[in-house]
PDB file of C-alpha atoms in Angstrom:
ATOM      1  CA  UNK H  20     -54.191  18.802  45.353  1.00 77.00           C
ATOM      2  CA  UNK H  21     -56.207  15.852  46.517  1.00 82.00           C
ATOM      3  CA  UNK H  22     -55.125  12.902  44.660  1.00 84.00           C
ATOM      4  CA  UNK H  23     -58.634  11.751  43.557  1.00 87.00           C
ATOM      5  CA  UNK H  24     -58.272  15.280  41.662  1.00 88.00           C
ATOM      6  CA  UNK H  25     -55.201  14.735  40.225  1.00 83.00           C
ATOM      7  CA  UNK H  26     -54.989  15.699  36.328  1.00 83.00           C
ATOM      8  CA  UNK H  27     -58.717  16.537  36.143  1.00 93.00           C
ATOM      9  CA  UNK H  28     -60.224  19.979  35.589  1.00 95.00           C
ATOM     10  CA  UNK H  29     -62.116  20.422  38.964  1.00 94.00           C
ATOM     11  CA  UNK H  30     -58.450  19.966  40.648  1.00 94.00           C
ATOM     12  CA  UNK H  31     -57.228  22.151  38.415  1.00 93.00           C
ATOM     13  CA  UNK H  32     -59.417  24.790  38.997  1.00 95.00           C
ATOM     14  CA  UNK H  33     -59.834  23.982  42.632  1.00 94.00           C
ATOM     15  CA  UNK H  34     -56.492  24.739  43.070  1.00 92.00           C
ATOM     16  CA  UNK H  35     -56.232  27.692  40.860  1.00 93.00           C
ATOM     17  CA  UNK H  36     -58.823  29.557  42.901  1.00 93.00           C
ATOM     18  CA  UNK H  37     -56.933  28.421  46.162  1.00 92.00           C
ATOM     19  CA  UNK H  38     -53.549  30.055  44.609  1.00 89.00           C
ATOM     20  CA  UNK H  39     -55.086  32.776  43.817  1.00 90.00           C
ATOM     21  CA  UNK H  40     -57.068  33.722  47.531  1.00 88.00           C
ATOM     22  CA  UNK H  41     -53.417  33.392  48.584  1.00 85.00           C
ATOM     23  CA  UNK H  42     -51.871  36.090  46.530  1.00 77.00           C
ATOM     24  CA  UNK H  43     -50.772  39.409  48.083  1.00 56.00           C
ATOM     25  CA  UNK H  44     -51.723  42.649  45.935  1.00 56.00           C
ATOM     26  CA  UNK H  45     -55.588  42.475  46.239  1.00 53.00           C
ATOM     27  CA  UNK H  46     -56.655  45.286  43.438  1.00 55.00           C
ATOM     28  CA  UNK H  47     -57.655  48.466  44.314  1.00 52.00           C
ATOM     29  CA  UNK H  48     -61.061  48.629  44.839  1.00 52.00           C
ATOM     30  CA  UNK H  49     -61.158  53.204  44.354  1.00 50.00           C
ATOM     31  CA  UNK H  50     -60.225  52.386  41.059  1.00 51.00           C
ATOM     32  CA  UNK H  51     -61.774  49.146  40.011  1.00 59.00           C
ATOM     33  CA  UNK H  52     -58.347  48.117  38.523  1.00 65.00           C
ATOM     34  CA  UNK H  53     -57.814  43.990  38.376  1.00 74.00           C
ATOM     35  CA  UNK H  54     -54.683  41.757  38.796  1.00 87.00           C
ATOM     36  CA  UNK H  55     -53.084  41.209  35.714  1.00 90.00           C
ATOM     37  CA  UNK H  56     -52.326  37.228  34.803  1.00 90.00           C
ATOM     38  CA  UNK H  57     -50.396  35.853  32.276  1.00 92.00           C
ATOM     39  CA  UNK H  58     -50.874  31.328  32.251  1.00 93.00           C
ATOM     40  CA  UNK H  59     -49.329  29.343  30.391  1.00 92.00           C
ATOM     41  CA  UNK H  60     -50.268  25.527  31.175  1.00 93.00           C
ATOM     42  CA  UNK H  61     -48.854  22.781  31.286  1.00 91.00           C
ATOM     43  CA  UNK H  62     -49.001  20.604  27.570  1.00 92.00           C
ATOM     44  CA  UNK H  63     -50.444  17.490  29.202  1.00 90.00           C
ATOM     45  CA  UNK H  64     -53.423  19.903  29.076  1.00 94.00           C
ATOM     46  CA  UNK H  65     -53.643  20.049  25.412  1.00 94.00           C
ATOM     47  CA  UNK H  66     -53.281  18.556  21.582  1.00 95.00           C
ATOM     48  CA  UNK H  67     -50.872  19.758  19.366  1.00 96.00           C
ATOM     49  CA  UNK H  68     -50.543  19.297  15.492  1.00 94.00           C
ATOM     50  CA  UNK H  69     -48.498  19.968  12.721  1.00 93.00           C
ATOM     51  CA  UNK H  70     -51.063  20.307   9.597  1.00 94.00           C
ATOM     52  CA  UNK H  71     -49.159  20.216   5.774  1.00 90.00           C
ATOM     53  CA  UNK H  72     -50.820  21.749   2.734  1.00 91.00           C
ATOM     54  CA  UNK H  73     -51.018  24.809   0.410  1.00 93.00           C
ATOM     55  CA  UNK H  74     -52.750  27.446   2.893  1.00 94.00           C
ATOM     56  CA  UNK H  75     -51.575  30.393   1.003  1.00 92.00           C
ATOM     57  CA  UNK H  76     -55.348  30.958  -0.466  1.00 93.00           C
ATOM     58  CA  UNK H  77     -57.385  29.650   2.399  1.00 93.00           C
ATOM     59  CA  UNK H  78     -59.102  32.080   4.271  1.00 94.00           C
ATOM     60  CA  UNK H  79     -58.752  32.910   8.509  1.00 92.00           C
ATOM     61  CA  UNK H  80     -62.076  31.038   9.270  1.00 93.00           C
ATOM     62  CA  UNK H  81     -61.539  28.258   6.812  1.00 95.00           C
ATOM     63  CA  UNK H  82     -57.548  27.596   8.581  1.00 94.00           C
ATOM     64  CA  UNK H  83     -60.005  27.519  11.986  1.00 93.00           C
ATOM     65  CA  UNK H  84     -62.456  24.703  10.630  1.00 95.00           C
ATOM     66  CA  UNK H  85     -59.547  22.465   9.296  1.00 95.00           C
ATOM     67  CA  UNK H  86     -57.917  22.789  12.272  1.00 95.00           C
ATOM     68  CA  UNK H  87     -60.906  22.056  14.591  1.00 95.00           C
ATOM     69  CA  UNK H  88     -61.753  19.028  12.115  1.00 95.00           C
ATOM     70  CA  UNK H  89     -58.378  18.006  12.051  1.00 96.00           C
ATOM     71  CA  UNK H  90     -58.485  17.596  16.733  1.00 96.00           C
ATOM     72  CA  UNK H  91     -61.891  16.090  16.579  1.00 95.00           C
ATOM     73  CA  UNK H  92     -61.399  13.620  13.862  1.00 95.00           C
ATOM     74  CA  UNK H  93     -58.052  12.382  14.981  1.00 93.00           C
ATOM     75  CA  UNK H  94     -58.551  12.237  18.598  1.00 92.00           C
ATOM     76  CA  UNK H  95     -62.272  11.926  18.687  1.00 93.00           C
ATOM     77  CA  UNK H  96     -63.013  15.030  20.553  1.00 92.00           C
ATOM     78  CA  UNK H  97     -66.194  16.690  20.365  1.00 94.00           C
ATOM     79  CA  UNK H  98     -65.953  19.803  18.389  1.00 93.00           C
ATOM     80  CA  UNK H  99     -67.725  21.895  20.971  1.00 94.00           C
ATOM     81  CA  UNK H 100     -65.552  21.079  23.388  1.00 96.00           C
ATOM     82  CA  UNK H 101     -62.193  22.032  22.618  1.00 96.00           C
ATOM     83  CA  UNK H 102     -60.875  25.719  21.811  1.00 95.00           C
ATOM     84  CA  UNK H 103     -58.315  25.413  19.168  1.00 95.00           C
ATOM     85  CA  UNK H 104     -55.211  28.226  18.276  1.00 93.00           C
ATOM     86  CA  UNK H 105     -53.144  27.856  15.499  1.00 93.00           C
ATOM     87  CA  UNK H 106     -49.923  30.256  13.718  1.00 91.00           C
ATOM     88  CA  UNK H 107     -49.333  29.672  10.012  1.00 90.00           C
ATOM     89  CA  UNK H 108     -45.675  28.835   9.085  1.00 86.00           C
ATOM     90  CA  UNK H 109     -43.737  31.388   6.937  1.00 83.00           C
ATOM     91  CA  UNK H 110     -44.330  30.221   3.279  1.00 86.00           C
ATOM     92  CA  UNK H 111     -48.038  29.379   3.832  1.00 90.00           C
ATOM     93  CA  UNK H 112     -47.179  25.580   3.695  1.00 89.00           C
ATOM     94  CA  UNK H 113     -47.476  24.252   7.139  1.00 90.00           C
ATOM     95  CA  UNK H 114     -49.773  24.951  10.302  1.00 91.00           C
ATOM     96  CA  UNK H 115     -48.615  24.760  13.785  1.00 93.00           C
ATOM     97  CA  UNK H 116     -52.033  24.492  15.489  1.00 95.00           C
ATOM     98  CA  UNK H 117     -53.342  23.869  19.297  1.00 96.00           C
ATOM     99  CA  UNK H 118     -56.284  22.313  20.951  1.00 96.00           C
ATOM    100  CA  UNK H 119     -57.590  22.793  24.517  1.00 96.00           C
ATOM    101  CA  UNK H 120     -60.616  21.610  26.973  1.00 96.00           C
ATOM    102  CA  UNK H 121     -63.144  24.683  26.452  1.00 97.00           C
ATOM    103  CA  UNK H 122     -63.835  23.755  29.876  1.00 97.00           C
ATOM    104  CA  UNK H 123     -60.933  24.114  31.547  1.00 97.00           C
ATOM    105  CA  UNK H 124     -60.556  27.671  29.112  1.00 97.00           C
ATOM    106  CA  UNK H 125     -63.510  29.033  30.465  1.00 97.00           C
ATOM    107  CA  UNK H 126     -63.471  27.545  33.804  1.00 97.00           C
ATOM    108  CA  UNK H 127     -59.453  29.504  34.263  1.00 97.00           C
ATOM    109  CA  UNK H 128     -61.517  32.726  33.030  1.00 97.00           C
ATOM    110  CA  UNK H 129     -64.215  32.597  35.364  1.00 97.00           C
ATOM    111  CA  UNK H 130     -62.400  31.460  38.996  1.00 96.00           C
ATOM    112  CA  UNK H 131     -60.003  34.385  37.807  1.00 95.00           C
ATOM    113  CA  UNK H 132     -62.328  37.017  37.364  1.00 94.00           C
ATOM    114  CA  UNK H 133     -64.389  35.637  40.773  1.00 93.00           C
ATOM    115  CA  UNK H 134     -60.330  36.706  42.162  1.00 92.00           C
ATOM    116  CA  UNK H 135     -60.577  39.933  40.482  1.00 92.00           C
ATOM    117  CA  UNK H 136     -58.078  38.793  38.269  1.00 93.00           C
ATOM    118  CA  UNK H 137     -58.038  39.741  34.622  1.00 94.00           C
ATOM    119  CA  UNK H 138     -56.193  37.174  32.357  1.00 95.00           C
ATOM    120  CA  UNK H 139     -54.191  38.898  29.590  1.00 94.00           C
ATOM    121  CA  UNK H 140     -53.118  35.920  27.967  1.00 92.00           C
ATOM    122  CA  UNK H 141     -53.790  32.199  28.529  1.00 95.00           C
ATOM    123  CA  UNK H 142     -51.817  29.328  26.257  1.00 93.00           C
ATOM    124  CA  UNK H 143     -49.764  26.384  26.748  1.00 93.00           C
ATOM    125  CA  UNK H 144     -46.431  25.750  26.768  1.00 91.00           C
ATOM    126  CA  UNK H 145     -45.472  24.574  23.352  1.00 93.00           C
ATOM    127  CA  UNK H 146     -46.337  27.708  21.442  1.00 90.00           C
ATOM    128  CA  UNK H 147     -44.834  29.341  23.676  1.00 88.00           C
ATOM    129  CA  UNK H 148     -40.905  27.375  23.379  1.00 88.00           C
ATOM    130  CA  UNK H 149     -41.287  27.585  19.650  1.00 89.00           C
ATOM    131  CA  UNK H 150     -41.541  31.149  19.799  1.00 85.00           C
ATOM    132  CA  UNK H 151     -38.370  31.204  22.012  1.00 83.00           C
ATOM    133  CA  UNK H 152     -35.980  29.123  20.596  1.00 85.00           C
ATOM    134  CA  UNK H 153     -36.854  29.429  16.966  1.00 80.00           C
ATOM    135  CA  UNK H 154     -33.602  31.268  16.243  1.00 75.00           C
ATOM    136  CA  UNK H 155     -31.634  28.860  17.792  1.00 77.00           C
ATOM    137  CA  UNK H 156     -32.579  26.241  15.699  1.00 81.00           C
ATOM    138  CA  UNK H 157     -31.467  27.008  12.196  1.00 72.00           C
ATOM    139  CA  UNK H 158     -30.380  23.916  11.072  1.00 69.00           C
ATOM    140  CA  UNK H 159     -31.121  22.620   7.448  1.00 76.00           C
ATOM    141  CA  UNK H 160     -33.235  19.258   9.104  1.00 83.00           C
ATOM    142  CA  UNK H 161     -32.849  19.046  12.787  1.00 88.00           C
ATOM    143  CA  UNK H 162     -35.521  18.306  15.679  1.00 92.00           C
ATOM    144  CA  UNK H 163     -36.398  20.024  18.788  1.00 93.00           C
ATOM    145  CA  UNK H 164     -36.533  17.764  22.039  1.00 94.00           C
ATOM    146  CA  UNK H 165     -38.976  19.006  24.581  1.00 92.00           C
ATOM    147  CA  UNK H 166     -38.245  17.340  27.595  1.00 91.00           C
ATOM    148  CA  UNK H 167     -40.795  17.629  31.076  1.00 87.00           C
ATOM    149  CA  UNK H 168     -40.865  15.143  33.977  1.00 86.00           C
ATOM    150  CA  UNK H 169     -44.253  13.818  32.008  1.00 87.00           C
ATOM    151  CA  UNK H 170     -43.539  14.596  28.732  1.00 92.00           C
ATOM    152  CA  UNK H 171     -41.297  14.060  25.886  1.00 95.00           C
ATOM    153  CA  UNK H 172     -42.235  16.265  22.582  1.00 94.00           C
ATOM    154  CA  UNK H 173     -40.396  15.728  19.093  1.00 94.00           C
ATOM    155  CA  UNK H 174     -40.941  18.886  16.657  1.00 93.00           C
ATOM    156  CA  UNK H 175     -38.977  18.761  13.409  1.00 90.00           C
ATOM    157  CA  UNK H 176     -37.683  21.907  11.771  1.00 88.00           C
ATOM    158  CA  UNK H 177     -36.978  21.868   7.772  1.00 83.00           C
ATOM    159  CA  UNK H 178     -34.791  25.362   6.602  1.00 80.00           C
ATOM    160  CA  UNK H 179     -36.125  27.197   9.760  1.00 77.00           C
ATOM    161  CA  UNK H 180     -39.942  26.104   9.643  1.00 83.00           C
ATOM    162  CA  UNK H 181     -41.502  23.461  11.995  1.00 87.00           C
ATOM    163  CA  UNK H 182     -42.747  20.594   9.801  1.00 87.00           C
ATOM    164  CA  UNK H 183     -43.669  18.150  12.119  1.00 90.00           C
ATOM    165  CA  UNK H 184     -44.834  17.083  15.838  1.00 93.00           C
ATOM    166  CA  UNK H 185     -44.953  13.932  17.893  1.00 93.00           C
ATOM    167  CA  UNK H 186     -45.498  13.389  21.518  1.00 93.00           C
ATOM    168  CA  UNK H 187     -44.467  10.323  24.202  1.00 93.00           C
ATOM    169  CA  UNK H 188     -46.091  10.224  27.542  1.00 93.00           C
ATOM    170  CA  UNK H 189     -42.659  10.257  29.848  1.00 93.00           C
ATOM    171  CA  UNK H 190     -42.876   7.821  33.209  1.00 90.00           C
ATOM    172  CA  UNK H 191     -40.621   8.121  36.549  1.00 83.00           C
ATOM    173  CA  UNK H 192     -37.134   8.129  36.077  1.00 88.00           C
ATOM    174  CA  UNK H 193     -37.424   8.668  32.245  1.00 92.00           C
ATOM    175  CA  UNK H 194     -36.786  12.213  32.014  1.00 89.00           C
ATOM    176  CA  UNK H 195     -33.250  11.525  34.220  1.00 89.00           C
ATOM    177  CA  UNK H 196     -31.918   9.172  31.676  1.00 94.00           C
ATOM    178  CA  UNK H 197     -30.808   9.833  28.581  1.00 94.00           C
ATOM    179  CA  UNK H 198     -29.879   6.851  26.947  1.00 94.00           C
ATOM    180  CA  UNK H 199     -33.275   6.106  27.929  1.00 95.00           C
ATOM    181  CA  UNK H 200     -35.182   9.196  25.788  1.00 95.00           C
ATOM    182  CA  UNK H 201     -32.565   8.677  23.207  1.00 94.00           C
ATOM    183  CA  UNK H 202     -34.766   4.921  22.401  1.00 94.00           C
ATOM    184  CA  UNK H 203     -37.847   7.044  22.774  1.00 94.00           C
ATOM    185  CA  UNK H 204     -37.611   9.337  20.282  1.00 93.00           C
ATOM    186  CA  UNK H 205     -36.317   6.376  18.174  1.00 91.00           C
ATOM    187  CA  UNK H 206     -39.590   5.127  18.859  1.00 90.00           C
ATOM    188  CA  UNK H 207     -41.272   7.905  17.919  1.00 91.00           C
ATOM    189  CA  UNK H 208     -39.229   8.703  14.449  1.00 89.00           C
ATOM    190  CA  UNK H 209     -40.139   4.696  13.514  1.00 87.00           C
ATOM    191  CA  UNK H 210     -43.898   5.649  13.871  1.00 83.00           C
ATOM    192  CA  UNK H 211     -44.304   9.341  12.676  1.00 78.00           C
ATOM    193  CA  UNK H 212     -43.921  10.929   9.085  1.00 71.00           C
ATOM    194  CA  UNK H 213     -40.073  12.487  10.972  1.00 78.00           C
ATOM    195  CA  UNK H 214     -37.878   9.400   9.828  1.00 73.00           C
ATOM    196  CA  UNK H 215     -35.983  11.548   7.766  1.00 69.00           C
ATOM    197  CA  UNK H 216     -34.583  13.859   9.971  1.00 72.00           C
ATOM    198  CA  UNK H 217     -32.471  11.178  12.123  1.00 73.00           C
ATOM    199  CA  UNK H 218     -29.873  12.317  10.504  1.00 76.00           C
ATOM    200  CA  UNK H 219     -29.447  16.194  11.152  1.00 82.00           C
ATOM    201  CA  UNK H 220     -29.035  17.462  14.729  1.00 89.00           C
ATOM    202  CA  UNK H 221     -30.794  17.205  18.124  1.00 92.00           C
ATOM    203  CA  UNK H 222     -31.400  20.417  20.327  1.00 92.00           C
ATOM    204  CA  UNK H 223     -32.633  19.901  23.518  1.00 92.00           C
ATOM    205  CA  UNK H 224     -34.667  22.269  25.957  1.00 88.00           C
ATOM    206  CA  UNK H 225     -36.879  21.713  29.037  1.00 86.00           C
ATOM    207  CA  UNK H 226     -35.402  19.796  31.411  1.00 86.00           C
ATOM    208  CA  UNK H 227     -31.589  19.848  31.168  1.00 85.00           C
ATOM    209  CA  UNK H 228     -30.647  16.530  29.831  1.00 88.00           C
ATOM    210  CA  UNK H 229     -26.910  14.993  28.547  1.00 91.00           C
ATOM    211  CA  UNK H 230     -26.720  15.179  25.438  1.00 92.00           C
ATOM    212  CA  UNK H 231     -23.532  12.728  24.827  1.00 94.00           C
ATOM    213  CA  UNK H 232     -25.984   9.961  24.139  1.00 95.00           C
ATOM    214  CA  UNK H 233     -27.526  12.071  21.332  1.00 94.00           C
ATOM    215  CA  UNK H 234     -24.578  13.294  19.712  1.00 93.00           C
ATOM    216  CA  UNK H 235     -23.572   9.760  19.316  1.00 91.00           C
ATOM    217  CA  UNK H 236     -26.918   8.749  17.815  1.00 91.00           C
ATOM    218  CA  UNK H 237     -27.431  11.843  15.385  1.00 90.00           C
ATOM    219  CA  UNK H 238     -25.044  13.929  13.711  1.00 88.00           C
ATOM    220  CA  UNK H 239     -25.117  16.338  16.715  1.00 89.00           C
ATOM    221  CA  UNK H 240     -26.985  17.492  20.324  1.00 91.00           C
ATOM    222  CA  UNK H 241     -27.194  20.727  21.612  1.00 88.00           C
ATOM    223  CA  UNK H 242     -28.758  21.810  24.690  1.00 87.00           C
ATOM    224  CA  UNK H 243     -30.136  25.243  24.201  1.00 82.00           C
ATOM    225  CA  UNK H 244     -28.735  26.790  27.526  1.00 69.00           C
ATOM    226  CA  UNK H 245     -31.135  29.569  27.898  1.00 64.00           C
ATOM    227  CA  UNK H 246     -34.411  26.906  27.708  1.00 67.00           C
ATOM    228  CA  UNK H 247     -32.750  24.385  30.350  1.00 62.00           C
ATOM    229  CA  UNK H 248     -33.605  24.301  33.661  1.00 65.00           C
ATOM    230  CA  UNK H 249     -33.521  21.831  36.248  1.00 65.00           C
ATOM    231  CA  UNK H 250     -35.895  23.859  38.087  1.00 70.00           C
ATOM    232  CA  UNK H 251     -39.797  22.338  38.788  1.00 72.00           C
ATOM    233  CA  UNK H 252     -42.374  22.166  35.952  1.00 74.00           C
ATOM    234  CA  UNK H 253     -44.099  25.268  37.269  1.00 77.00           C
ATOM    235  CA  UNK H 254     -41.451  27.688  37.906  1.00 80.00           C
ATOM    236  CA  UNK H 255     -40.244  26.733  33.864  1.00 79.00           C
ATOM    237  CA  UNK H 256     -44.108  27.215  32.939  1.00 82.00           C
ATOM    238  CA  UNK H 257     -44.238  30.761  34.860  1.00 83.00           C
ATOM    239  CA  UNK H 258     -40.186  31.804  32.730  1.00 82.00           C
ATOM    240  CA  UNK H 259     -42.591  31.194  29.622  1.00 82.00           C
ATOM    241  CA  UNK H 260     -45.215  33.084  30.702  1.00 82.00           C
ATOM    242  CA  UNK H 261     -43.045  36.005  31.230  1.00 79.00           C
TER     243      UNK H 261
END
């Protein structure tokens, strides 16, 4: 990607459409039939939230509006242009919700369909983890550590349910030192509503990352071995798309 493009949309899609004029398996034209794509982008692409309340009486569209209020009020987005996803956590107490560029949503769909590719399912990688690993952490108080080269995301589970969600913008060399993320999510319990849960355990996913330093700062670490990987940011992205 040309580095004036770097982390913008155009780049994005510029080199979406390039990727995709490289693939083999062109469809077949007889039948009409499209490639089949399943994306799942990168988080830096989008806003996530953890929204408390009683939404056991609120209706579908309602859950949409707070949670469209909810991106453009606290980050000052325009309403029109984001596209915002959300799941409702068992109990009816807690919303996990999502917020992407309708821009770069529509902009995906249409480069893909000019490849004769027909995307199935298009999300980012957050949603995706929880999904995953939400066995795995069953922990009366405990918090997820989602650990990229960029980014460093804090969600806290309560009795199986995600209650809470914090980000940190990672820089070069953070990522590869532990000690080093173990004072940023300090930092980022001191400023969020998560100060509570510093004392149940850590489990750790993303990037593979020691967790010694953690176990001696909480009552525990775990690294969740199958959502490690010390393999590039796009090849885990494409494990979670599958």
């Amino acid at each position: 990607m040309d580095e004036a493009l770097r982390f913008t949309e155009p780049g994005a899609l510029e080199v979406l459409g390039r990727g995709l004029a490289s693939v083999t398996g062109a469809p077949d034209k007889q039948r009409g039939s499209p490639r089949r794509a399943f994306i799942v982008l990168d988080d830096a692409w989008a806003h996530h939230a953890i929204l408390r309340g009683d939404f056991r009486s609120v209706r579908t569209r309602e859950l949409g509006d707070i949670t469209l209020a909810y991106f453009a009020d606290t980050f000052g987005l325009d309403a029109g242009a984001i596209l915002t996803r959300w799941q409702l956590q068992r109990g009816g107490r807690a919303l996990f919700a999502s917020a992407m560029s309708r821009s770069l949503h529509d902009g995906i769909l249409e480069v893909s369909a000019a490849a004769h590719v027909d995307v199935k399912h298009l999300t980012v990688g957050l949603p995706e983890c929880l999904d995953q690993v939400r066995r795995g952490v069953d922990d009366h108080k405990a918090l997820l550590l989602v650990v990229t080269e960029t980014l460093l995301q804090v969600v806290a589970a309560d009795h199986g349910r995600w209650a809470a969600y914090d980000a940190q913008r990672l820089f070069a060399d953070d990522a590869a030192d532990a000690a080093r993320l173990v004072g940023i999510v300090d930092h980022v319990l001191e400023r969020s509503s998560m100060r509570q849960q510093e004392d149940g355990k850590v489990y750790l996913c993303g990037l593979a990352v020691d967790p010694a330093p953690f176990q001696e700062r909480f009552s525990g670490a775990l690294q969740l071995p199958a959502f490690a990987t010390a393999d590039p940011p796009a090849v885990r992205l494409m494990g979670l798309a599958q």
